[in-house]
PDB file of C-alpha atoms in Angstrom:
ATOM      1  CA  UNK A 260       8.448 -22.406 -13.700  1.00  0.00           C
ATOM      2  CA  UNK A 261       4.892 -22.873 -14.956  1.00  0.00           C
ATOM      3  CA  UNK A 262       1.878 -21.338 -13.179  1.00  0.00           C
ATOM      4  CA  UNK A 263       0.745 -24.533 -11.755  1.00  0.00           C
ATOM      5  CA  UNK A 264       4.166 -24.842 -10.420  1.00  0.00           C
ATOM      6  CA  UNK A 265       4.125 -21.648  -8.672  1.00  0.00           C
ATOM      7  CA  UNK A 266       0.821 -22.294  -7.309  1.00  0.00           C
ATOM      8  CA  UNK A 267       2.001 -25.755  -5.933  1.00  0.00           C
ATOM      9  CA  UNK A 268       4.711 -23.958  -4.445  1.00  0.00           C
ATOM     10  CA  UNK A 269       2.733 -21.133  -2.771  1.00  0.00           C
ATOM     11  CA  UNK A 270       0.270 -23.839  -1.192  1.00  0.00           C
ATOM     12  CA  UNK A 271       3.431 -25.628   0.132  1.00  0.00           C
ATOM     13  CA  UNK A 272       4.547 -22.500   1.851  1.00  0.00           C
ATOM     14  CA  UNK A 273       1.033 -21.844   3.128  1.00  0.00           C
ATOM     15  CA  UNK A 274       0.978 -25.481   4.781  1.00  0.00           C
ATOM     16  CA  UNK A 275       4.298 -24.607   6.331  1.00  0.00           C
ATOM     17  CA  UNK A 276       2.884 -21.233   7.659  1.00  0.00           C
ATOM     18  CA  UNK A 277      -0.602 -22.774   8.746  1.00  0.00           C
ATOM     19  CA  UNK A 278      -2.348 -20.638   6.548  1.00  0.00           C
ATOM     20  CA  UNK A 279      -5.643 -21.943   5.110  1.00  0.00           C
ATOM     21  CA  UNK A 280      -6.504 -19.018   2.845  1.00  0.00           C
ATOM     22  CA  UNK A 281      -4.302 -16.391   1.302  1.00  0.00           C
ATOM     23  CA  UNK A 282      -5.391 -12.904  -0.087  1.00  0.00           C
ATOM     24  CA  UNK A 283      -3.026 -11.632  -3.171  1.00  0.00           C
ATOM     25  CA  UNK A 284      -4.283  -7.958  -4.069  1.00  0.00           C
ATOM     26  CA  UNK A 285      -2.911  -5.910  -7.185  1.00  0.00           C
ATOM     27  CA  UNK A 286      -1.436  -3.439  -4.772  1.00  0.00           C
ATOM     28  CA  UNK A 287       1.581  -1.853  -3.334  1.00  0.00           C
ATOM     29  CA  UNK A 288       2.388  -0.552   0.046  1.00  0.00           C
ATOM     30  CA  UNK A 289       0.621   2.808  -0.848  1.00  0.00           C
ATOM     31  CA  UNK A 290      -2.816   1.900  -2.602  1.00  0.00           C
ATOM     32  CA  UNK A 291      -1.320   2.946  -5.818  1.00  0.00           C
ATOM     33  CA  UNK A 292      -3.542   2.758  -8.898  1.00  0.00           C
ATOM     34  CA  UNK A 293      -0.672   1.452 -10.616  1.00  0.00           C
ATOM     35  CA  UNK A 294       2.021  -0.590  -9.092  1.00  0.00           C
ATOM     36  CA  UNK A 295       5.842  -1.366 -10.153  1.00  0.00           C
ATOM     37  CA  UNK A 296       6.915  -4.784 -11.030  1.00  0.00           C
ATOM     38  CA  UNK A 297       8.501  -5.634  -7.619  1.00  0.00           C
ATOM     39  CA  UNK A 298       4.803  -5.884  -6.667  1.00  0.00           C
ATOM     40  CA  UNK A 299       3.084  -7.916  -9.190  1.00  0.00           C
ATOM     41  CA  UNK A 300       2.826 -10.701  -7.615  1.00  0.00           C
ATOM     42  CA  UNK A 301      -0.690 -11.347  -8.310  1.00  0.00           C
ATOM     43  CA  UNK A 302       0.283 -11.528 -11.981  1.00  0.00           C
ATOM     44  CA  UNK A 303       3.479 -13.860 -11.214  1.00  0.00           C
ATOM     45  CA  UNK A 304       1.220 -16.519  -9.476  1.00  0.00           C
ATOM     46  CA  UNK A 305      -1.814 -16.634 -11.875  1.00  0.00           C
ATOM     47  CA  UNK A 306      -0.786 -15.658 -15.103  1.00  0.00           C
ATOM     48  CA  UNK A 307      -3.242 -12.946 -15.423  1.00  0.00           C
ATOM     49  CA  UNK A 308      -1.699  -9.327 -16.710  1.00  0.00           C
ATOM     50  CA  UNK A 309      -4.746  -7.022 -15.980  1.00  0.00           C
ATOM     51  CA  UNK A 310      -3.995  -4.027 -14.040  1.00  0.00           C
ATOM     52  CA  UNK A 311      -6.798  -4.902 -11.501  1.00  0.00           C
ATOM     53  CA  UNK A 312      -7.801  -8.065  -9.756  1.00  0.00           C
ATOM     54  CA  UNK A 313      -7.530 -10.038  -6.510  1.00  0.00           C
ATOM     55  CA  UNK A 314      -6.415 -13.637  -6.118  1.00  0.00           C
ATOM     56  CA  UNK A 315      -7.702 -15.993  -3.080  1.00  0.00           C
ATOM     57  CA  UNK A 316      -5.909 -19.413  -2.534  1.00  0.00           C
ATOM     58  CA  UNK A 317      -7.172 -21.870  -0.123  1.00  0.00           C
ATOM     59  CA  UNK A 318      -5.448 -25.304   0.156  1.00  0.00           C
ATOM     60  CA  UNK A 319      -7.761 -26.998  -2.714  1.00  0.00           C
ATOM     61  CA  UNK A 320      -9.251 -23.831  -4.403  1.00  0.00           C
ATOM     62  CA  UNK A 321      -8.506 -20.783  -5.955  1.00  0.00           C
ATOM     63  CA  UNK A 322     -10.413 -17.741  -7.342  1.00  0.00           C
ATOM     64  CA  UNK A 323      -9.557 -14.530  -9.335  1.00  0.00           C
ATOM     65  CA  UNK A 324     -11.832 -11.472  -8.828  1.00  0.00           C
ATOM     66  CA  UNK A 325     -11.664  -8.783 -11.354  1.00  0.00           C
ATOM     67  CA  UNK A 326     -13.950  -6.384 -13.200  1.00  0.00           C
ATOM     68  CA  UNK A 327     -15.978  -6.395 -16.745  1.00  0.00           C
ATOM     69  CA  UNK A 328     -13.055  -4.707 -18.318  1.00  0.00           C
ATOM     70  CA  UNK A 329     -10.978  -8.116 -18.062  1.00  0.00           C
ATOM     71  CA  UNK A 330     -13.450 -11.089 -18.380  1.00  0.00           C
ATOM     72  CA  UNK A 331     -12.199 -11.998 -21.748  1.00  0.00           C
ATOM     73  CA  UNK A 332      -8.569 -11.392 -21.274  1.00  0.00           C
ATOM     74  CA  UNK A 333      -8.878 -13.330 -17.773  1.00  0.00           C
ATOM     75  CA  UNK A 334     -10.778 -16.167 -18.885  1.00  0.00           C
ATOM     76  CA  UNK A 335      -8.170 -16.875 -21.601  1.00  0.00           C
ATOM     77  CA  UNK A 336      -5.190 -16.464 -19.415  1.00  0.00           C
ATOM     78  CA  UNK A 337      -6.457 -18.637 -16.346  1.00  0.00           C
ATOM     79  CA  UNK A 338      -7.362 -21.254 -18.612  1.00  0.00           C
ATOM     80  CA  UNK A 339      -5.623 -24.577 -17.372  1.00  0.00           C
ATOM     81  CA  UNK A 340      -4.540 -22.986 -14.270  1.00  0.00           C
ATOM     82  CA  UNK A 341      -7.513 -24.324 -12.042  1.00  0.00           C
ATOM     83  CA  UNK A 342      -8.345 -20.903 -10.958  1.00  0.00           C
ATOM     84  CA  UNK A 343     -11.742 -19.986 -11.198  1.00  0.00           C
ATOM     85  CA  UNK A 344     -12.528 -16.383 -12.799  1.00  0.00           C
ATOM     86  CA  UNK A 345     -14.998 -14.661 -10.412  1.00  0.00           C
ATOM     87  CA  UNK A 346     -16.596 -12.007 -12.312  1.00  0.00           C
ATOM     88  CA  UNK A 347     -17.314  -9.127 -10.185  1.00  0.00           C
ATOM     89  CA  UNK A 348     -20.839  -7.794  -9.749  1.00  0.00           C
ATOM     90  CA  UNK A 349     -22.408 -10.264 -12.064  1.00  0.00           C
ATOM     91  CA  UNK A 350     -25.503 -12.480 -10.808  1.00  0.00           C
ATOM     92  CA  UNK A 351     -24.445 -15.396  -8.646  1.00  0.00           C
ATOM     93  CA  UNK A 352     -20.607 -14.087  -7.972  1.00  0.00           C
ATOM     94  CA  UNK A 353     -19.942 -13.537  -4.280  1.00  0.00           C
ATOM     95  CA  UNK A 354     -17.818 -10.567  -3.370  1.00  0.00           C
ATOM     96  CA  UNK A 355     -14.513 -11.633  -1.605  1.00  0.00           C
ATOM     97  CA  UNK A 356     -15.827 -10.967   1.626  1.00  0.00           C
ATOM     98  CA  UNK A 357     -18.925 -13.129   0.796  1.00  0.00           C
ATOM     99  CA  UNK A 358     -16.554 -16.016  -0.282  1.00  0.00           C
ATOM    100  CA  UNK A 359     -14.355 -15.906   2.791  1.00  0.00           C
ATOM    101  CA  UNK A 360     -17.191 -16.257   5.115  1.00  0.00           C
ATOM    102  CA  UNK A 361     -18.664 -18.913   3.526  1.00  0.00           C
ATOM    103  CA  UNK A 362     -15.573 -20.910   2.573  1.00  0.00           C
ATOM    104  CA  UNK A 363     -13.484 -20.279   5.821  1.00  0.00           C
ATOM    105  CA  UNK A 364     -14.330 -22.659   8.657  1.00  0.00           C
ATOM    106  CA  UNK A 365     -14.059 -21.985  12.501  1.00  0.00           C
ATOM    107  CA  UNK A 366     -10.516 -22.435  13.570  1.00  0.00           C
ATOM    108  CA  UNK A 367      -9.096 -21.902  10.233  1.00  0.00           C
ATOM    109  CA  UNK A 368      -6.700 -18.641   9.352  1.00  0.00           C
ATOM    110  CA  UNK A 369      -6.723 -16.486   6.416  1.00  0.00           C
ATOM    111  CA  UNK A 370      -3.305 -14.341   5.908  1.00  0.00           C
ATOM    112  CA  UNK A 371      -2.125 -11.652   3.850  1.00  0.00           C
ATOM    113  CA  UNK A 372       0.668  -9.098   3.833  1.00  0.00           C
ATOM    114  CA  UNK A 373      -0.381  -6.349   5.777  1.00  0.00           C
ATOM    115  CA  UNK A 374       1.496  -3.980   3.962  1.00  0.00           C
ATOM    116  CA  UNK A 375      -0.502  -4.331   0.838  1.00  0.00           C
ATOM    117  CA  UNK A 376      -3.900  -4.082   2.503  1.00  0.00           C
ATOM    118  CA  UNK A 377      -5.214  -0.814   3.615  1.00  0.00           C
ATOM    119  CA  UNK A 378      -6.295  -0.207   7.300  1.00  0.00           C
ATOM    120  CA  UNK A 379     -10.001   0.191   6.511  1.00  0.00           C
ATOM    121  CA  UNK A 380     -10.403  -3.152   4.326  1.00  0.00           C
ATOM    122  CA  UNK A 381      -8.341  -5.159   6.696  1.00  0.00           C
ATOM    123  CA  UNK A 382     -10.272  -4.077   9.872  1.00  0.00           C
ATOM    124  CA  UNK A 383     -13.665  -5.135   7.669  1.00  0.00           C
ATOM    125  CA  UNK A 384     -12.098  -8.568   7.184  1.00  0.00           C
ATOM    126  CA  UNK A 385     -10.725  -8.916  10.631  1.00  0.00           C
ATOM    127  CA  UNK A 386     -14.293  -8.051  12.306  1.00  0.00           C
ATOM    128  CA  UNK A 387     -16.444 -10.156  10.047  1.00  0.00           C
ATOM    129  CA  UNK A 388     -14.130 -13.061  10.071  1.00  0.00           C
ATOM    130  CA  UNK A 389     -13.217 -13.142  13.879  1.00  0.00           C
ATOM    131  CA  UNK A 390     -16.959 -13.202  14.499  1.00  0.00           C
ATOM    132  CA  UNK A 391     -17.077 -16.617  12.888  1.00  0.00           C
ATOM    133  CA  UNK A 392     -14.297 -18.052  14.610  1.00  0.00           C
ATOM    134  CA  UNK A 393     -11.732 -17.235  11.929  1.00  0.00           C
ATOM    135  CA  UNK A 394      -8.152 -16.025  12.701  1.00  0.00           C
ATOM    136  CA  UNK A 395      -6.729 -13.514  10.533  1.00  0.00           C
ATOM    137  CA  UNK A 396      -2.833 -12.743  10.201  1.00  0.00           C
ATOM    138  CA  UNK A 397      -1.482  -9.633   8.403  1.00  0.00           C
ATOM    139  CA  UNK A 398       1.994 -10.581   8.859  1.00  0.00           C
ATOM    140  CA  UNK A 399       2.260 -13.140   5.970  1.00  0.00           C
ATOM    141  CA  UNK A 400       4.805 -11.989   3.311  1.00  0.00           C
ATOM    142  CA  UNK A 401       4.600 -14.936   0.637  1.00  0.00           C
ATOM    143  CA  UNK A 402       5.842 -13.295  -2.340  1.00  0.00           C
ATOM    144  CA  UNK A 403       9.023 -12.936  -0.391  1.00  0.00           C
ATOM    145  CA  UNK A 404       9.058 -16.796   0.240  1.00  0.00           C
ATOM    146  CA  UNK A 405       7.565 -17.798  -3.229  1.00  0.00           C
ATOM    147  CA  UNK A 406       8.856 -15.282  -5.766  1.00  0.00           C
ATOM    148  CA  UNK A 407      11.902 -16.521  -7.834  1.00  0.00           C
ATOM    149  CA  UNK A 408      13.832 -13.922  -9.619  1.00  0.00           C
ATOM    150  CA  UNK A 409      11.625 -11.135  -8.270  1.00  0.00           C
ATOM    151  CA  UNK A 410      12.314  -7.851  -9.914  1.00  0.00           C
ATOM    152  CA  UNK A 411      13.963  -5.265  -7.530  1.00  0.00           C
ATOM    153  CA  UNK A 412      12.156  -2.589  -5.690  1.00  0.00           C
ATOM    154  CA  UNK A 413      12.533   0.283  -8.186  1.00  0.00           C
ATOM    155  CA  UNK A 414      14.750   3.251  -6.913  1.00  0.00           C
ATOM    156  CA  UNK A 415      14.647   5.885  -9.733  1.00  0.00           C
ATOM    157  CA  UNK A 416      16.335   9.214  -9.370  1.00  0.00           C
ATOM    158  CA  UNK A 417      14.401  12.109  -7.640  1.00  0.00           C
ATOM    159  CA  UNK A 418      14.014  15.311  -9.443  1.00  0.00           C
ATOM    160  CA  UNK A 419      12.595  18.815  -7.843  1.00  0.00           C
ATOM    161  CA  UNK A 420       9.493  20.352  -9.426  1.00  0.00           C
ATOM    162  CA  UNK A 421      10.421  24.221  -9.398  1.00  0.00           C
ATOM    163  CA  UNK A 422       7.809  26.460  -7.957  1.00  0.00           C
ATOM    164  CA  UNK A 423       7.362  28.229 -11.524  1.00  0.00           C
ATOM    165  CA  UNK A 424       5.527  25.158 -12.518  1.00  0.00           C
ATOM    166  CA  UNK A 425       4.172  23.952  -9.118  1.00  0.00           C
ATOM    167  CA  UNK A 426       2.668  27.542  -8.571  1.00  0.00           C
ATOM    168  CA  UNK A 427       3.396  27.111  -4.717  1.00  0.00           C
ATOM    169  CA  UNK A 428       6.492  26.237  -2.732  1.00  0.00           C
ATOM    170  CA  UNK A 429       6.725  23.108  -0.731  1.00  0.00           C
ATOM    171  CA  UNK A 430       7.120  25.110   2.511  1.00  0.00           C
ATOM    172  CA  UNK A 431       3.880  26.901   1.859  1.00  0.00           C
ATOM    173  CA  UNK A 432       2.118  23.456   1.303  1.00  0.00           C
ATOM    174  CA  UNK A 433       3.524  22.028   4.469  1.00  0.00           C
ATOM    175  CA  UNK A 434       2.688  25.234   6.559  1.00  0.00           C
ATOM    176  CA  UNK A 435      -1.199  24.640   5.221  1.00  0.00           C
ATOM    177  CA  UNK A 436      -1.005  20.975   6.490  1.00  0.00           C
ATOM    178  CA  UNK A 437       0.484  21.934   9.668  1.00  0.00           C
ATOM    179  CA  UNK A 438      -2.603  24.293  10.473  1.00  0.00           C
ATOM    180  CA  UNK A 439      -5.049  21.548   9.334  1.00  0.00           C
ATOM    181  CA  UNK A 440      -3.275  19.257  12.160  1.00  0.00           C
ATOM    182  CA  UNK A 441      -3.491  21.950  14.596  1.00  0.00           C
ATOM    183  CA  UNK A 442      -7.526  22.391  13.871  1.00  0.00           C
ATOM    184  CA  UNK A 443      -7.589  18.589  14.222  1.00  0.00           C
ATOM    185  CA  UNK A 444      -5.630  18.562  17.574  1.00  0.00           C
ATOM    186  CA  UNK A 445      -2.945  16.393  15.699  1.00  0.00           C
ATOM    187  CA  UNK A 446       0.798  16.338  16.169  1.00  0.00           C
ATOM    188  CA  UNK A 447       1.667  13.984  13.312  1.00  0.00           C
ATOM    189  CA  UNK A 448       0.212  13.125   9.713  1.00  0.00           C
ATOM    190  CA  UNK A 449       0.884   9.544   8.622  1.00  0.00           C
ATOM    191  CA  UNK A 450       0.957  10.061   4.717  1.00  0.00           C
ATOM    192  CA  UNK A 451       1.877   7.347   2.374  1.00  0.00           C
ATOM    193  CA  UNK A 452      -0.119   8.242  -0.898  1.00  0.00           C
ATOM    194  CA  UNK A 453       2.535   8.595  -3.218  1.00  0.00           C
ATOM    195  CA  UNK A 454       0.795  11.265  -5.510  1.00  0.00           C
ATOM    196  CA  UNK A 455       0.112  13.386  -2.405  1.00  0.00           C
ATOM    197  CA  UNK A 456       3.645  13.104  -0.985  1.00  0.00           C
ATOM    198  CA  UNK A 457       4.977  14.160  -4.464  1.00  0.00           C
ATOM    199  CA  UNK A 458       2.601  17.189  -4.490  1.00  0.00           C
ATOM    200  CA  UNK A 459       3.343  18.274  -0.750  1.00  0.00           C
ATOM    201  CA  UNK A 460       7.279  17.983  -1.537  1.00  0.00           C
ATOM    202  CA  UNK A 461       7.322  19.161  -4.885  1.00  0.00           C
ATOM    203  CA  UNK A 462       9.236  16.120  -6.040  1.00  0.00           C
ATOM    204  CA  UNK A 463       9.037  13.846  -9.010  1.00  0.00           C
ATOM    205  CA  UNK A 464      10.282  10.419  -9.708  1.00  0.00           C
ATOM    206  CA  UNK A 465       9.965   7.272 -12.025  1.00  0.00           C
ATOM    207  CA  UNK A 466       9.070   4.709  -9.721  1.00  0.00           C
ATOM    208  CA  UNK A 467       5.836   3.565 -11.301  1.00  0.00           C
ATOM    209  CA  UNK A 468       5.381   3.684 -15.111  1.00  0.00           C
ATOM    210  CA  UNK A 469       4.046   6.422 -16.427  1.00  0.00           C
ATOM    211  CA  UNK A 470       3.307   7.971 -13.036  1.00  0.00           C
ATOM    212  CA  UNK A 471       5.771  10.644 -11.705  1.00  0.00           C
ATOM    213  CA  UNK A 472       6.250   9.257  -8.307  1.00  0.00           C
ATOM    214  CA  UNK A 473       8.548   8.106  -5.717  1.00  0.00           C
ATOM    215  CA  UNK A 474       8.334   4.872  -3.248  1.00  0.00           C
ATOM    216  CA  UNK A 475       8.098   6.509  -0.043  1.00  0.00           C
ATOM    217  CA  UNK A 476       6.505   7.474   3.286  1.00  0.00           C
ATOM    218  CA  UNK A 477       5.994  10.723   5.080  1.00  0.00           C
ATOM    219  CA  UNK A 478       5.597  11.629   8.617  1.00  0.00           C
ATOM    220  CA  UNK A 479       4.929  15.176   9.068  1.00  0.00           C
ATOM    221  CA  UNK A 480       5.096  16.585  12.743  1.00  0.00           C
ATOM    222  CA  UNK A 481       4.755  20.200  14.070  1.00  0.00           C
ATOM    223  CA  UNK A 482       8.185  20.536  14.319  1.00  0.00           C
ATOM    224  CA  UNK A 483       9.882  18.224  12.031  1.00  0.00           C
ATOM    225  CA  UNK A 484       9.585  16.058   8.857  1.00  0.00           C
ATOM    226  CA  UNK A 485      10.876  12.735   8.064  1.00  0.00           C
ATOM    227  CA  UNK A 486      10.598  11.373   4.373  1.00  0.00           C
ATOM    228  CA  UNK A 487      11.472   7.787   4.368  1.00  0.00           C
ATOM    229  CA  UNK A 488      12.842   7.126   0.584  1.00  0.00           C
ATOM    230  CA  UNK A 489      15.500   4.918  -0.866  1.00  0.00           C
ATOM    231  CA  UNK A 490      18.880   6.797  -0.215  1.00  0.00           C
ATOM    232  CA  UNK A 491      20.119   5.833  -3.759  1.00  0.00           C
ATOM    233  CA  UNK A 492      17.572   7.934  -5.204  1.00  0.00           C
ATOM    234  CA  UNK A 493      18.730  11.168  -3.882  1.00  0.00           C
ATOM    235  CA  UNK A 494      21.423  12.977  -5.129  1.00  0.00           C
ATOM    236  CA  UNK A 495      23.658  15.220  -2.930  1.00  0.00           C
ATOM    237  CA  UNK A 496      21.544  18.302  -4.556  1.00  0.00           C
ATOM    238  CA  UNK A 497      18.378  16.891  -3.620  1.00  0.00           C
ATOM    239  CA  UNK A 498      19.602  16.301   0.230  1.00  0.00           C
ATOM    240  CA  UNK A 499      20.680  19.759   0.438  1.00  0.00           C
ATOM    241  CA  UNK A 500      17.624  20.974  -0.938  1.00  0.00           C
ATOM    242  CA  UNK A 501      15.622  18.742   1.641  1.00  0.00           C
ATOM    243  CA  UNK A 502      18.077  20.012   4.369  1.00  0.00           C
ATOM    244  CA  UNK A 503      17.231  23.655   3.612  1.00  0.00           C
ATOM    245  CA  UNK A 504      13.640  23.082   3.821  1.00  0.00           C
ATOM    246  CA  UNK A 505      13.797  21.257   7.133  1.00  0.00           C
ATOM    247  CA  UNK A 506      13.255  17.994   5.913  1.00  0.00           C
ATOM    248  CA  UNK A 507      15.158  14.887   7.369  1.00  0.00           C
ATOM    249  CA  UNK A 508      15.325  11.522   5.217  1.00  0.00           C
ATOM    250  CA  UNK A 509      15.310   8.061   6.350  1.00  0.00           C
ATOM    251  CA  UNK A 510      15.598   4.531   4.766  1.00  0.00           C
ATOM    252  CA  UNK A 511      12.225   3.646   3.227  1.00  0.00           C
ATOM    253  CA  UNK A 512      11.244   0.565   5.580  1.00  0.00           C
ATOM    254  CA  UNK A 513      12.312   2.581   8.597  1.00  0.00           C
ATOM    255  CA  UNK A 514       9.083   4.042   9.051  1.00  0.00           C
ATOM    256  CA  UNK A 515       7.733   0.628  10.357  1.00  0.00           C
ATOM    257  CA  UNK A 516      10.145   0.943  13.357  1.00  0.00           C
ATOM    258  CA  UNK A 517       9.921   4.572  14.012  1.00  0.00           C
ATOM    259  CA  UNK A 518       6.344   4.690  14.376  1.00  0.00           C
ATOM    260  CA  UNK A 519       6.364   2.319  17.086  1.00  0.00           C
ATOM    261  CA  UNK A 520       8.602   4.579  19.052  1.00  0.00           C
ATOM    262  CA  UNK A 521       6.255   7.488  19.013  1.00  0.00           C
ATOM    263  CA  UNK A 522       5.365   8.897  22.456  1.00  0.00           C
ATOM    264  CA  UNK A 523       2.271   7.470  24.258  1.00  0.00           C
ATOM    265  CA  UNK A 524       1.008  11.026  24.490  1.00  0.00           C
ATOM    266  CA  UNK A 525       1.457  11.884  20.750  1.00  0.00           C
ATOM    267  CA  UNK A 526      -1.579  12.292  18.246  1.00  0.00           C
ATOM    268  CA  UNK A 527      -1.469  10.895  14.791  1.00  0.00           C
ATOM    269  CA  UNK A 528      -3.675  11.667  11.865  1.00  0.00           C
ATOM    270  CA  UNK A 529      -4.033   9.245   9.032  1.00  0.00           C
ATOM    271  CA  UNK A 530      -6.292   8.224   6.213  1.00  0.00           C
ATOM    272  CA  UNK A 531      -7.808   4.756   6.893  1.00  0.00           C
ATOM    273  CA  UNK A 532      -8.354   4.049   3.544  1.00  0.00           C
ATOM    274  CA  UNK A 533      -4.946   4.942   2.124  1.00  0.00           C
ATOM    275  CA  UNK A 534      -2.875   3.955   4.710  1.00  0.00           C
ATOM    276  CA  UNK A 535      -1.931   0.129   5.030  1.00  0.00           C
ATOM    277  CA  UNK A 536      -2.790  -1.751   7.962  1.00  0.00           C
ATOM    278  CA  UNK A 537       0.839  -2.791   8.732  1.00  0.00           C
ATOM    279  CA  UNK A 538       1.748   0.705   9.549  1.00  0.00           C
ATOM    280  CA  UNK A 539      -1.337   1.343  11.498  1.00  0.00           C
ATOM    281  CA  UNK A 540      -0.704  -1.888  13.726  1.00  0.00           C
ATOM    282  CA  UNK A 541       2.689  -0.737  14.349  1.00  0.00           C
ATOM    283  CA  UNK A 542       1.446   2.554  16.129  1.00  0.00           C
ATOM    284  CA  UNK A 543       1.678   2.241  19.857  1.00  0.00           C
ATOM    285  CA  UNK A 544      -1.455   1.287  21.483  1.00  0.00           C
ATOM    286  CA  UNK A 545      -1.775   4.410  23.762  1.00  0.00           C
ATOM    287  CA  UNK A 546      -1.298   6.750  20.948  1.00  0.00           C
ATOM    288  CA  UNK A 547      -4.366   8.704  19.725  1.00  0.00           C
ATOM    289  CA  UNK A 548      -5.456   8.033  16.363  1.00  0.00           C
ATOM    290  CA  UNK A 549      -7.411  10.779  14.359  1.00  0.00           C
ATOM    291  CA  UNK A 550      -8.661   9.073  11.429  1.00  0.00           C
ATOM    292  CA  UNK A 551      -9.996  11.212   8.244  1.00  0.00           C
ATOM    293  CA  UNK A 552      -9.363  12.066   4.888  1.00  0.00           C
ATOM    294  CA  UNK A 553      -5.867  13.086   3.884  1.00  0.00           C
ATOM    295  CA  UNK A 554      -5.617  16.948   3.856  1.00  0.00           C
ATOM    296  CA  UNK A 555      -3.310  16.660   0.651  1.00  0.00           C
ATOM    297  CA  UNK A 556      -6.048  15.025  -0.978  1.00  0.00           C
ATOM    298  CA  UNK A 557      -8.235  18.235  -1.309  1.00  0.00           C
ATOM    299  CA  UNK A 558      -5.447  20.614  -1.395  1.00  0.00           C
ATOM    300  CA  UNK A 559      -3.783  19.189  -4.495  1.00  0.00           C
ATOM    301  CA  UNK A 560      -7.491  18.990  -6.148  1.00  0.00           C
ATOM    302  CA  UNK A 561      -7.669  22.744  -5.936  1.00  0.00           C
ATOM    303  CA  UNK A 562      -5.525  24.261  -8.856  1.00  0.00           C
ATOM    304  CA  UNK A 563      -3.383  27.516  -8.262  1.00  0.00           C
ATOM    305  CA  UNK A 564      -3.175  29.974 -11.202  1.00  0.00           C
ATOM    306  CA  UNK A 565       0.096  28.595 -12.362  1.00  0.00           C
TER     307      UNK A 565
END
């Protein structure tokens, strides 16, 4: 199927779903710098293979925003596709937000997969567009409807990083995070950054090329920890190790249902720039939401003697 055929199919599904404009970022569900093949829908639909870029499709227009590293490559790969190359930070080139505000009309609807857009950016779009009478839907998974022969979600084996290399046990790191939560008067930390999870649990994987991380989520409470990870990634040895550390494991996608069940009196700390909007939206309305930088970001930036 050619790029033009894929774009036509995308627009047909957009029409069926009553979506006037659709955003396709280069992102996974965790705001990773590099993403696995399962998440490369922007590459599939546009033909542009660079590691950074965002595509925006309307019923009759399409643009791809990317930075100066890729101007020559993108111009070549987008040729004949009908997709306009939007050279970021160049004179006369609007940002995506500016483009959406001038392109979408009152009564129209913007859509995107809320699992691939971080809460901070989603809130900005929703606030700005709602003020213009434009609706925003965050539950539109067009890759699932359009992408034929989509690569499977990576599920590589997990292995532990011994403390002789990490320099600090996972138990010690978890204790530090819990102390941080106590200071912030939070009962839970919602952690989805893959590098931070790998650091905190002293676990490594191979779900992203050249990056030793595991596709997963973590809900860390004062009393329990649940690691949402694909079952097939965990050997019996790893399961025993997790159990010894008091860490439960659950299926990857189950976190979206579990956060809905948090008690209304609960308080949850999360990094709005690093947690996707679908997950934040799933939190019960009355749960106290405490926003700030992930404690693990600074913890792991400070190296120990090892």
